[in-house]
Tab-separated table of C-alpha atoms in Angstrom:
chain	number	residue	atom	x	y	z
A	43	MET	CA	2.329	-19.056	20.535
A	44	GLN	CA	-1.107	-18.915	22.093
A	45	TYR	CA	-4.693	-17.379	20.671
A	46	ALA	CA	-7.699	-15.527	22.148
A	47	LYS	CA	-10.545	-13.943	20.705
A	48	GLN	CA	-10.074	-9.962	21.045
A	49	SER	CA	-13.280	-10.540	23.368
A	50	GLN	CA	-12.104	-12.915	25.581
A	51	VAL	CA	-9.336	-12.463	27.912
A	52	THR	CA	-6.103	-13.493	27.159
A	53	ARG	CA	-5.486	-17.222	28.333
A	54	PRO	CA	-2.604	-19.536	28.420
A	55	GLY	CA	-3.237	-21.215	25.346
A	56	LYS	CA	-1.937	-23.196	22.355
A	57	ALA	CA	1.505	-24.213	21.234
A	58	VAL	CA	2.767	-23.692	17.846
A	59	VAL	CA	1.805	-26.896	16.723
A	60	GLU	CA	-1.810	-26.891	18.065
A	61	ALA	CA	-2.158	-23.050	16.603
A	62	LYS	CA	-0.994	-24.394	13.092
A	63	ALA	CA	-3.360	-27.364	13.523
A	64	ASN	CA	-6.341	-25.353	13.736
A	65	PHE	CA	-5.095	-22.355	11.248
A	66	SER	CA	-7.979	-23.188	9.233
A	67	GLY	CA	-10.412	-22.680	11.760
A	68	LEU	CA	-8.879	-19.307	12.928
A	69	LEU	CA	-9.292	-18.582	9.388
A	70	ALA	CA	-12.829	-19.348	9.346
A	71	GLU	CA	-13.682	-17.386	13.127
A	72	VAL	CA	-11.992	-14.307	11.247
A	73	GLU	CA	-14.044	-14.562	7.943
A	74	ALA	CA	-16.597	-14.329	10.364
A	75	GLY	CA	-15.821	-11.005	11.696
A	76	GLU	CA	-13.449	-11.891	14.881
A	77	GLU	CA	-10.460	-10.337	15.552
A	78	ILE	CA	-7.820	-12.962	16.864
A	79	ALA	CA	-4.942	-11.692	19.070
A	80	VAL	CA	-1.945	-13.758	18.750
A	81	THR	CA	0.338	-14.127	21.689
A	82	ARG	CA	3.635	-15.180	22.690
A	83	HIS	CA	4.354	-15.652	26.665
A	84	GLY	CA	1.284	-13.799	27.253
A	85	LYS	CA	2.264	-10.639	24.932
A	86	VAL	CA	0.116	-10.120	22.000
A	87	ILE	CA	2.728	-10.220	18.785
A	88	ALA	CA	-0.021	-10.201	15.735
A	89	ARG	CA	-3.486	-9.747	15.113
A	90	MET	CA	-5.403	-11.772	12.789
A	91	VAL	CA	-8.436	-9.487	11.588
A	92	PRO	CA	-11.065	-9.176	8.725
A	93	ASP	CA	-10.239	-7.936	5.404
A	94	HIS	CA	-12.155	-4.695	4.449
A	95	ARG	CA	-11.875	-3.186	1.056
A	96	ARG	CA	-11.265	0.743	1.660
A	97	VAL	CA	-11.351	3.324	-1.067
A	98	ALA	CA	-9.575	6.468	-1.032
A	99	ALA	CA	-12.182	8.202	0.935
A	100	ASP	CA	-12.502	5.757	3.710
A	101	ALA	CA	-8.749	6.268	4.182
A	102	PHE	CA	-8.963	10.461	4.411
A	103	ARG	CA	-12.555	10.368	6.274
A	104	ASP	CA	-11.460	11.778	9.120
A	105	PHE	CA	-9.418	14.384	7.390
A	106	TRP	CA	-12.667	15.581	5.449
A	107	ALA	CA	-14.860	15.615	7.956
A	108	ASP	CA	-14.313	19.191	8.426
A	109	ALA	CA	-14.582	19.989	4.696
A	110	ASP	CA	-16.953	22.747	5.368
A	111	GLU	CA	-14.103	24.667	6.105
A	112	PHE	CA	-12.420	23.762	2.575
A	113	ASP	CA	-13.036	25.331	-0.813
A	114	LEU	CA	-13.227	21.546	-2.489
A	115	VAL	CA	-14.246	22.536	-5.797
A	116	ALA	CA	-12.155	21.690	-8.506
A	117	PRO	CA	-10.693	24.116	-10.721
A	118	GLU	CA	-11.938	24.525	-14.340
A	119	ASP	CA	-8.811	24.133	-16.052
A	120	LYS	CA	-8.172	21.373	-13.613
A	121	PRO	CA	-11.692	18.914	-13.714
A	122	ALA	CA	-11.417	16.182	-10.696
A	123	GLU	CA	-10.373	12.896	-12.095
A	124	ASP	CA	-11.392	9.488	-11.027
A	125	VAL	CA	-8.722	7.708	-8.923
A	126	ALA	CA	-7.549	4.203	-8.684
A	127	SER	CA	-8.167	1.769	-5.659
A	128	LEU	CA	-5.953	1.222	-2.919
A	129	ASP	CA	-6.776	-2.503	-3.536
A	130	ASP	CA	-5.672	-2.663	-6.780
């Protein structure tokens, strides 16, 4: 298994033992905002990416981009209610 930062060209890299030994370092890079591609035989098999909290509005942002075409007012007999976060 090898790994490479997304901004770098994937190169022959670390064996599984080396990647495991440097896992804490990889996590620190991800926490700093880096995206790391994990590869096996030069093929990306996974990505380590920073966790960004999402709310429902983020999930539907593209859909609602054309909101001026919709009537978004809740009916008086069914007022809008708060929704739970997707992260809970």
